[in-house]
Tab-separated table of C-alpha atoms and ligand atoms in Angstrom:
chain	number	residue	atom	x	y	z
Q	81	UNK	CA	0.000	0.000	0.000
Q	82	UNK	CA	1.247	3.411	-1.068
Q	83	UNK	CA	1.151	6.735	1.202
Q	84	UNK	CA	-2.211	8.433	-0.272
Q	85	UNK	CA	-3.715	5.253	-0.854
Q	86	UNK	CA	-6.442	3.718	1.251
Q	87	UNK	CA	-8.101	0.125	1.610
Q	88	UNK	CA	-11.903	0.387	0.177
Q	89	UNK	CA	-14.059	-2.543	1.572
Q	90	UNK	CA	-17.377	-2.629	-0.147
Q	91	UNK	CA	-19.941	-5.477	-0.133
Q	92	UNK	CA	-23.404	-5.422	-1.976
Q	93	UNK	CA	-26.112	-5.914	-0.077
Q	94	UNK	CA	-30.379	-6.147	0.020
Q	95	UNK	CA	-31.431	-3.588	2.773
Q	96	UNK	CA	-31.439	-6.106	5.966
Q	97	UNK	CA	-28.097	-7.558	5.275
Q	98	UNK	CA	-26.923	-3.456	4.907
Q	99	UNK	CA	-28.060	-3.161	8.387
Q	100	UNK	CA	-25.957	-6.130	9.795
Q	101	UNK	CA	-22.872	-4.939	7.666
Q	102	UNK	CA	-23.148	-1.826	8.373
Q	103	UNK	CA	-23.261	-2.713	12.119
Q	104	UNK	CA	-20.090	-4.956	11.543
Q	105	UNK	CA	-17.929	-2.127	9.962
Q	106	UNK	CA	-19.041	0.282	12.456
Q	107	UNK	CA	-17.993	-2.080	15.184
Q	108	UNK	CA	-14.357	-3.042	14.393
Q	109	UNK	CA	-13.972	0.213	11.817
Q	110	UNK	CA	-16.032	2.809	14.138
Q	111	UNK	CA	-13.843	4.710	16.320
Q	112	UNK	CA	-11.281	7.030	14.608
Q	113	UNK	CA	-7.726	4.993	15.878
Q	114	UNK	CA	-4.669	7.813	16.289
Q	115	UNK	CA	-1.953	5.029	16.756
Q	116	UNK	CA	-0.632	5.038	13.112
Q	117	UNK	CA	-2.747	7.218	11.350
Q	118	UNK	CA	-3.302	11.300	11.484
Q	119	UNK	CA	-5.800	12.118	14.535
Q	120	UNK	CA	-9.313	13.395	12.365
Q	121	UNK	CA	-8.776	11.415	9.464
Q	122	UNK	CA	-12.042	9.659	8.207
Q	123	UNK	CA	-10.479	5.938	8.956
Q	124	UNK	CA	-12.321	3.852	11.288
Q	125	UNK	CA	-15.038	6.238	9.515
Q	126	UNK	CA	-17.480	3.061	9.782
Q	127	UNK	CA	-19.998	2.182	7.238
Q	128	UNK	CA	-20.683	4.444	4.102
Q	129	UNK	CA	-24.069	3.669	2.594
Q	130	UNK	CA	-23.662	4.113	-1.154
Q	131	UNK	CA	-27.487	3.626	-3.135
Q	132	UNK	CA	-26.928	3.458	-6.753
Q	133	UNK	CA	-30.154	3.294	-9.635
Q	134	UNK	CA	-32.600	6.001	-8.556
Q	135	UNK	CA	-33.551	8.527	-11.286
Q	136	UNK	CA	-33.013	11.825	-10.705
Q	137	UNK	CA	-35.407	12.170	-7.439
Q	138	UNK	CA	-34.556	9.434	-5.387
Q	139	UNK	CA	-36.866	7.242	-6.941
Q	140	UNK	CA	-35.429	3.849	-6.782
Q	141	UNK	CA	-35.374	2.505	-10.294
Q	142	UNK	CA	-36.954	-1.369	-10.477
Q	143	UNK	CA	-34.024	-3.547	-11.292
Q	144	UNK	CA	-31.338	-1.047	-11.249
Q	145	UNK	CA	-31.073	-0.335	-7.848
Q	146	UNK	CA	-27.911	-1.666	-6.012
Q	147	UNK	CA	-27.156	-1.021	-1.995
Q	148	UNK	CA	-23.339	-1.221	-1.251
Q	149	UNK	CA	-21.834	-0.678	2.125
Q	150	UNK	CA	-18.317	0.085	2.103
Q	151	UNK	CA	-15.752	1.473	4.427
Q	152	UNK	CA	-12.531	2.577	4.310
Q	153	UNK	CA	-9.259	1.516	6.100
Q	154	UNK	CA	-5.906	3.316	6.471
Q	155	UNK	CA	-2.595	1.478	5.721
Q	156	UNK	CA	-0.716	0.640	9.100
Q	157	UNK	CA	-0.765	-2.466	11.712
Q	158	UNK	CA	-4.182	-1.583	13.165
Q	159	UNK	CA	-5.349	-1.639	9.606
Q	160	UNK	CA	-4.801	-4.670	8.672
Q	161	UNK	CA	-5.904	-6.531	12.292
Q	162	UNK	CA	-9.072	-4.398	11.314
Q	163	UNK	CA	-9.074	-5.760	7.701
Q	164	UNK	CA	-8.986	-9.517	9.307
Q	165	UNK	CA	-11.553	-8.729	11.766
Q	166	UNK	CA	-14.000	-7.604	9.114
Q	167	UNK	CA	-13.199	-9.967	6.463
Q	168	UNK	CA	-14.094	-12.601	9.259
Q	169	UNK	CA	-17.160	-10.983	10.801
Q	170	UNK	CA	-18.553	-10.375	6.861
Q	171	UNK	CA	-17.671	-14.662	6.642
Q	172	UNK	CA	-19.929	-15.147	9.556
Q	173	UNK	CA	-22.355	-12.897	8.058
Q	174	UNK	CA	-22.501	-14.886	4.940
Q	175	UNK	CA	-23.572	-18.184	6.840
Q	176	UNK	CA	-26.634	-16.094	8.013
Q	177	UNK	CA	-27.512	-13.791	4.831
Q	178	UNK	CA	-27.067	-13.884	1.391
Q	179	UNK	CA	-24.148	-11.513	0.858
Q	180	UNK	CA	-21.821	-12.089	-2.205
Q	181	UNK	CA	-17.496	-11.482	-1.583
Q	182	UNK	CA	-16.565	-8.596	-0.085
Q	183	UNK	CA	-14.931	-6.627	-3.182
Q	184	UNK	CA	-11.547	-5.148	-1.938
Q	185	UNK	CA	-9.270	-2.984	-3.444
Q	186	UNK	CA	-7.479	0.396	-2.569
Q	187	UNK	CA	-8.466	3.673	-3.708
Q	188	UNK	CA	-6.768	7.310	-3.871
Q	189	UNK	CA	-7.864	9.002	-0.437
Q	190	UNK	CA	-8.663	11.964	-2.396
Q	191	UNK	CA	-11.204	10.492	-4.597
Q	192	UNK	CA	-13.102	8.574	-1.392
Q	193	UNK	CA	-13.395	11.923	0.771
Q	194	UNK	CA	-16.366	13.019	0.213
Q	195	UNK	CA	-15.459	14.589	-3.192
Q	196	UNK	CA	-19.236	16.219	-3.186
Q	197	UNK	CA	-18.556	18.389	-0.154
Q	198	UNK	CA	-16.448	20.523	-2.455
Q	199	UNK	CA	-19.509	21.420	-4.040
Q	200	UNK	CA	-21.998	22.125	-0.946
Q	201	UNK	CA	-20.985	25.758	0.027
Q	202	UNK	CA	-23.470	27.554	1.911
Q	203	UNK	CA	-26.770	29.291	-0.050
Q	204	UNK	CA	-28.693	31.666	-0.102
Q	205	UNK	CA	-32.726	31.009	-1.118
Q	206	UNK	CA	-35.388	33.032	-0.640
Q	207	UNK	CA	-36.122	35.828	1.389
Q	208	UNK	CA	-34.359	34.930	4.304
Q	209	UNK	CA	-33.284	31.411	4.087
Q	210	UNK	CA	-29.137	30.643	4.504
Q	211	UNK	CA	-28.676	27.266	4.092
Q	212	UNK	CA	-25.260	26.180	5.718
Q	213	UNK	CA	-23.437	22.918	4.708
Q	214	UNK	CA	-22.595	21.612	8.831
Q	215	UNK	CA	-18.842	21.969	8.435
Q	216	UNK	CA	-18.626	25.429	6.384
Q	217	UNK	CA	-18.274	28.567	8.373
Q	218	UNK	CA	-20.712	31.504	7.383
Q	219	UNK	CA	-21.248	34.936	8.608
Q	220	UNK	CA	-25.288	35.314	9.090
Q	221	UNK	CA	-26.558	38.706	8.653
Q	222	UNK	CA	-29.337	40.280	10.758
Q	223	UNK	CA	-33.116	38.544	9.117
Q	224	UNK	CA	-31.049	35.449	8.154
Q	225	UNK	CA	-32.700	32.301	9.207
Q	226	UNK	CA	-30.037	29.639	9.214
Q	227	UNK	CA	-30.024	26.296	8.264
Q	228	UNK	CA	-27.724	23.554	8.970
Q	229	UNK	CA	-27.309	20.152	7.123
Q	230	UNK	CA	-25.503	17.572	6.601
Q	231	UNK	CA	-27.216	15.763	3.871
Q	232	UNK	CA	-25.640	12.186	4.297
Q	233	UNK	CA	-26.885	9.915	1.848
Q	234	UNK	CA	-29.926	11.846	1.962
Q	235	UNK	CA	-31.301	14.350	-0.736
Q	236	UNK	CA	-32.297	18.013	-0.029
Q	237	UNK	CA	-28.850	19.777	0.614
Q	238	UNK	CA	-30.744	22.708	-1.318
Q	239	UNK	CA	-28.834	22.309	-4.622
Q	240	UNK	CA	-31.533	20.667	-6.139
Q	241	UNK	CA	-34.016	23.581	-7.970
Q	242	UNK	CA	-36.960	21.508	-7.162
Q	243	UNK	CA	-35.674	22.008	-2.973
Q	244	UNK	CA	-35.693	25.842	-3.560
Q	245	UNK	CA	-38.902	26.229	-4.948
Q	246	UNK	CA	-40.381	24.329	-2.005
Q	247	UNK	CA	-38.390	27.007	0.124
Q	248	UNK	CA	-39.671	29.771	-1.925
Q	249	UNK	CA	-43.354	28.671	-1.240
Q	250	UNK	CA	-42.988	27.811	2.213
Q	251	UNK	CA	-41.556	31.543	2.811
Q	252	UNK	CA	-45.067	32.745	1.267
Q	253	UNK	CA	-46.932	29.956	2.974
Q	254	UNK	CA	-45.978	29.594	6.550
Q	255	UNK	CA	-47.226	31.167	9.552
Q	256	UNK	CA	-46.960	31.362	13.373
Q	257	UNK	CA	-48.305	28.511	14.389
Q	258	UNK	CA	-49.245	26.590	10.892
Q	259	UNK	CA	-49.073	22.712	11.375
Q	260	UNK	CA	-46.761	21.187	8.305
Q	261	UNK	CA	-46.563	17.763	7.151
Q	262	UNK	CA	-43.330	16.924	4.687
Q	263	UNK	CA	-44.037	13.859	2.531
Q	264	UNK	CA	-40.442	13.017	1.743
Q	265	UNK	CA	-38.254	14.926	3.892
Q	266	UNK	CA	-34.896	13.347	2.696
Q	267	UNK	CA	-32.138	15.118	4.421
Q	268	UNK	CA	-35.382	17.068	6.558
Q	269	UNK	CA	-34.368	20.598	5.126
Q	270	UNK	CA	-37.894	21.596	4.501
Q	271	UNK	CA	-39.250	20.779	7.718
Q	272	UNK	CA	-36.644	22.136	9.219
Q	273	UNK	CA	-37.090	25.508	7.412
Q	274	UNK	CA	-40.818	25.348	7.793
Q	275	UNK	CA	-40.036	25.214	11.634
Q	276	UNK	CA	-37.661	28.216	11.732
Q	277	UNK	CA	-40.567	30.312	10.046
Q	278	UNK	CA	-42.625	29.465	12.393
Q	279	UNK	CA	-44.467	26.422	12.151
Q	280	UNK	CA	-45.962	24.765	15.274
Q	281	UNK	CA	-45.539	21.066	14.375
Q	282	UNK	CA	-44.141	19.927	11.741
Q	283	UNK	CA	-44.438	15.903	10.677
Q	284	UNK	CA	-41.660	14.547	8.412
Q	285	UNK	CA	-41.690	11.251	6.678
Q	286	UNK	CA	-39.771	9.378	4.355
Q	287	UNK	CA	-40.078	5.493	3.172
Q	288	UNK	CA	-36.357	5.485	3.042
Q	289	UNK	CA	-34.966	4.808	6.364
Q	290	UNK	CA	-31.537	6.253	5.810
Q	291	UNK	CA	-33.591	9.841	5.361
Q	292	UNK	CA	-35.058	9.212	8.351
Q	293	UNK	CA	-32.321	9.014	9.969
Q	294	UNK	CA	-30.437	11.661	8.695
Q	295	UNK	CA	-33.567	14.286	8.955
Q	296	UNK	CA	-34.101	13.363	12.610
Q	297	UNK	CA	-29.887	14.314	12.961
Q	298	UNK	CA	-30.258	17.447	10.848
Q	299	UNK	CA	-33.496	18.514	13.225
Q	300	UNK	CA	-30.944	17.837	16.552
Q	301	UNK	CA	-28.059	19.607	14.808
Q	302	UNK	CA	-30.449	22.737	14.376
Q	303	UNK	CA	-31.724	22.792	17.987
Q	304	UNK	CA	-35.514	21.865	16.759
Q	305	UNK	CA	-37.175	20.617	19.772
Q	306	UNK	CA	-38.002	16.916	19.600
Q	307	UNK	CA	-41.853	17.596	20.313
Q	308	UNK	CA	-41.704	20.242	17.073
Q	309	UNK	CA	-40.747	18.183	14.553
Q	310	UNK	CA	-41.282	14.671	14.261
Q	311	UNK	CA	-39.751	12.494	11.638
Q	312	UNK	CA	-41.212	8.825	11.015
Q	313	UNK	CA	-40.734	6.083	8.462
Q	314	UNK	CA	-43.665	6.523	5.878
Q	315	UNK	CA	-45.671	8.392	3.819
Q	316	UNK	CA	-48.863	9.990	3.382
Q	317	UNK	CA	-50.074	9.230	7.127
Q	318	UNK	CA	-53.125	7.416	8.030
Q	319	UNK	CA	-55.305	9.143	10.687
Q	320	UNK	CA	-54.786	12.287	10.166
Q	321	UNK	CA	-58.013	13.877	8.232
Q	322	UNK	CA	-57.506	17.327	8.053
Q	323	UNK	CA	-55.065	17.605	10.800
Q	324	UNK	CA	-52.524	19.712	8.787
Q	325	UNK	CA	-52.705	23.766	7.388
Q	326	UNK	CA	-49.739	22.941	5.038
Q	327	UNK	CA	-48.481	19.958	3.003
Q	328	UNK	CA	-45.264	19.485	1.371
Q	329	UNK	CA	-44.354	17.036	-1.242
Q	330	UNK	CA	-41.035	17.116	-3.162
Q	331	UNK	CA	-40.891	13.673	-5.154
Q	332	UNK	CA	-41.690	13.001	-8.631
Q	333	UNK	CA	-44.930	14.060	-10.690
Q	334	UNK	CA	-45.745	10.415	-11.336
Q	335	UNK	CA	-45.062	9.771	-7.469
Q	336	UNK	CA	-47.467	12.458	-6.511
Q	337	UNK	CA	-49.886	11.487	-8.874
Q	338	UNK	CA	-50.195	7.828	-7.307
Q	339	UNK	CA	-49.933	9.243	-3.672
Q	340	UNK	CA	-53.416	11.510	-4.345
Q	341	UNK	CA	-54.983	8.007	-5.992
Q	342	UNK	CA	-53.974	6.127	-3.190
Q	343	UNK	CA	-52.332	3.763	-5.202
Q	344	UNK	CA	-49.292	2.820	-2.777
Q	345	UNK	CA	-51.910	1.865	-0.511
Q	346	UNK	CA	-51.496	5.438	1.862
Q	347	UNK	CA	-54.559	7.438	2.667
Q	348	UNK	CA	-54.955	10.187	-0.774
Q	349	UNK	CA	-52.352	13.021	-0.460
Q	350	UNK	CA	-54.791	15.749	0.100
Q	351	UNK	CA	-56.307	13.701	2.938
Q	352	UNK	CA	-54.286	15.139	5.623
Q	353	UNK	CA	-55.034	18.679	4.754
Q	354	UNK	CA	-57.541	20.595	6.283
Q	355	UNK	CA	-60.356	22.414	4.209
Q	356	UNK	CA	-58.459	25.587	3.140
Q	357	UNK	CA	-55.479	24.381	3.835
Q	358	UNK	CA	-52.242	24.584	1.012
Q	359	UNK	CA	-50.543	21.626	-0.857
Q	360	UNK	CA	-46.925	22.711	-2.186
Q	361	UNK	CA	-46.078	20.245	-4.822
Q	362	UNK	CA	-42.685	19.924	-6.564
Q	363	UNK	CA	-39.944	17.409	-7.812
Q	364	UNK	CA	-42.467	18.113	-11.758
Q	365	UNK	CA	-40.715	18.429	-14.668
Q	366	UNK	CA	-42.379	21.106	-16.820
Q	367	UNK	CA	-43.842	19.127	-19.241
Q	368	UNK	CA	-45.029	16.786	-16.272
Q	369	UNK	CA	-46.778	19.779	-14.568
Q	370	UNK	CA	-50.485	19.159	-16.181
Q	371	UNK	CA	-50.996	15.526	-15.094
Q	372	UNK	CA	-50.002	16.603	-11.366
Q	373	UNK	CA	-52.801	19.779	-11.772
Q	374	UNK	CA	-55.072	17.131	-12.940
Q	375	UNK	CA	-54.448	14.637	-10.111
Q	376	UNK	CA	-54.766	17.780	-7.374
Q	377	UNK	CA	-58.334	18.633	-9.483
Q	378	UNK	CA	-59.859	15.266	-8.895
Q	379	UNK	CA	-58.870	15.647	-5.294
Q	380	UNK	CA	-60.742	18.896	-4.531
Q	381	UNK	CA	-57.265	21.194	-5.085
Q	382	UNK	CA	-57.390	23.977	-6.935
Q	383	UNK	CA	-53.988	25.838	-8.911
Q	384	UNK	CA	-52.956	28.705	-6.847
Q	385	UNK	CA	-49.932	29.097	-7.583
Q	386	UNK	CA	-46.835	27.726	-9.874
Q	387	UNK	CA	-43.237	28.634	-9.609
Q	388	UNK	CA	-40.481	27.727	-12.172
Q	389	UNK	CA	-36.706	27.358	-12.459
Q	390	UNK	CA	-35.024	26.234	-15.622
Q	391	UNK	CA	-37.158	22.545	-16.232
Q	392	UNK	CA	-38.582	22.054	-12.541
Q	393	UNK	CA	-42.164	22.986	-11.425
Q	394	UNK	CA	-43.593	23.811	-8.221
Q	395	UNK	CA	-47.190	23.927	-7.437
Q	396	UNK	CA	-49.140	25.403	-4.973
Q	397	UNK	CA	-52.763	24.207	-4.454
Q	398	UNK	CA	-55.431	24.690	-2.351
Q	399	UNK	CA	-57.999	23.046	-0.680
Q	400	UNK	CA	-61.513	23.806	-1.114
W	278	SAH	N1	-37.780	17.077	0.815
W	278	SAH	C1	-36.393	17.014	0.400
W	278	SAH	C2	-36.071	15.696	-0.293
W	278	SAH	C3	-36.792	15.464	-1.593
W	278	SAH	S1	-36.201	14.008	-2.442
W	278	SAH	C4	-36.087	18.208	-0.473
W	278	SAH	O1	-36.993	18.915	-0.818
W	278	SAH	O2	-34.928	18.428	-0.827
W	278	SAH	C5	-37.602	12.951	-2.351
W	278	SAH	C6	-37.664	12.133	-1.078
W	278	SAH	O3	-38.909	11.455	-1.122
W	278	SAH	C7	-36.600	11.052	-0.958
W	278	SAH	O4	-35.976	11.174	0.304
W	278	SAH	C8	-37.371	9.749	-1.079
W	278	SAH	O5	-36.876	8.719	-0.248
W	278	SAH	C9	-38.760	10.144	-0.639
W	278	SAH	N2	-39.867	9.381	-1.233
W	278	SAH	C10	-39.921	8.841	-2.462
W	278	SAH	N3	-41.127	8.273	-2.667
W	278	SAH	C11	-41.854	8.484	-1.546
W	278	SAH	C12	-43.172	8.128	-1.130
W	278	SAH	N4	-43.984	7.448	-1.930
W	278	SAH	N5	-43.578	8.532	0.102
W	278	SAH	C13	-42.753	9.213	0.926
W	278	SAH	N6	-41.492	9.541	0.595
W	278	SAH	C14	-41.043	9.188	-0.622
């Protein structure tokens, strides 16, 4: 092994075997080690997540979509005792579930570390909205409400047009005191926004559990108060006619169009909102916009607004 290089361990996985692997590398590749490698580098990092085959929304793509866990090991003594220790914990695994060979091989450090993070500097959107990547530094200036994230695997770091739309409309939308519900929260940044302008409850799901995770950790990091926001595996909730003043869905038009049918099997998208109440809709490619108008129609939601930037669509409708 070369200086600069660094051991990649990655093993494909269905979502239950990602859990147990993930648990393995985070036990004997968890805690950063300082004997023979620089204190703060990411080895002994754990288990990176890596999803691969969802179209451009986070729409896992049938038959294209591949889990791999992976983590990385520095060169050194303790790196290879953690090497063994993994490649016989992930044997063990094996007997138990169907996991194919670990695939090993080493990588240039500088093309592992997070390469994306270059990219995530902090923005502005809105009014008033300063979205801060967790380990930038930014100045805030007076009427700045600040953000923090630390999108993980999840989506919404606020690059994505479709996320700053939704930010745009929740700036017109929310008052003191509205009660939100945020189909999809990914990384949580809408809920978290809709919080700092005001909201009184806000309900985040998501039916991937890595967002779940990562929005509950972006709600801590931003000092939202446990009984404010709650995030929960799922979707359109069930029991909850009417219960919300504000819904926000940022998936795909097709997506939205099957969760106001009811055809995952949720209660209808506009369920949840109270009469009066406003649906912000986004993650619609322009041409898709008319089906998702349609959909909200047959639901009792009527266009209010629409907001645009470059090929992405937001809606805004309302309940009558
Ligand atoms: N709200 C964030 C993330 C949007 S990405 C933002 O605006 O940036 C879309 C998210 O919706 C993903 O995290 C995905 O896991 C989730 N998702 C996809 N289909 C869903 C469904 N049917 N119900 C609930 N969440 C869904």
């Amino acid at each position: 092994m070369i200086n600069g290089e660094i051991l990649e361990i990655a093993v494909e996985c269905d979502s239950e075997a990602a859990e147990a692997v993930s648990e393995l590398f985070n036990r004997f590749n968890g805690g950063g080690y300082d004997e023979d490698t620089e204190a703060g580098e990411a080895s002994g990092g754990g288990a990176v997540i890596e999803t691969t085959g969802y179209d451009d929304f986070g729409q896992p793509i049938a038959g294209e979509f591949h889990l791999t866990v992976k983590t990385y090991i520095k060169p050194g003594k303790r790196g290879g005792q953690t090497r063994q220790q993994i490649e016989e914990g992930l044997w063990f695994l094996s007997r138990i579930y169907p996991i194919p060979e670990p695939q090993i091989r080493l990588v240039r450090e500088e093309d592992w570390a997070h390469a994306w993070k270059k990219f995530y500097k902090p923005l502005r959107v809105g009014c008033h909205i300063l979205l801060k990547p967790s380990w930038e530094a930014v100045e805030p200036v007076p009427g700045d409400i600040l953000v923090e994230l630390d999108p993980g695997m999840a989506f919404g770091t606020g690059l994505h047009p479709s996320t700053r739309l939704c930010i745009v409309a929740l700036e017109d939308i929310v008052r003191p005191g509205s009660r939100v519900l945020d189909i999809g929260t990914g990384s949580g940044v809408l809920s978290i926004v809709a919080h700092k302008l005001g909201a009184a409850t806000v309900l985040a799901t998501d039916i991937d559990p890595i967002a779940v995770e990562v929005a509950g950790e972006n709600a801590a990091l931003n000092g939202v108060p446990a009984s404010s926001m709650i995030v929960t595996a799922g979707s359109v909730p069930a029991g909850c006619e009417g219960a919300f003043d504000l819904v926000v869905a940022n998936i795909l038009a097709e997506v939205l169009v099957k969760l106001f049918d009811a055809e995952y099997g949720y209660p209808p998208l506009a369920e949840p909102l109270a009469p009066g109440g406003h649906l912000i809709l986004a993650g619609i490619i322009e041409e898709r916009a008319a089906m998702v108008v349609d959909a909200a129609q047959r639901h009792g939601c009527r266009l209010v607004d629409r907001k645009q930037e470059g090929d992405w669509v937001a809606l805004v409708v309302r309940k009558e």
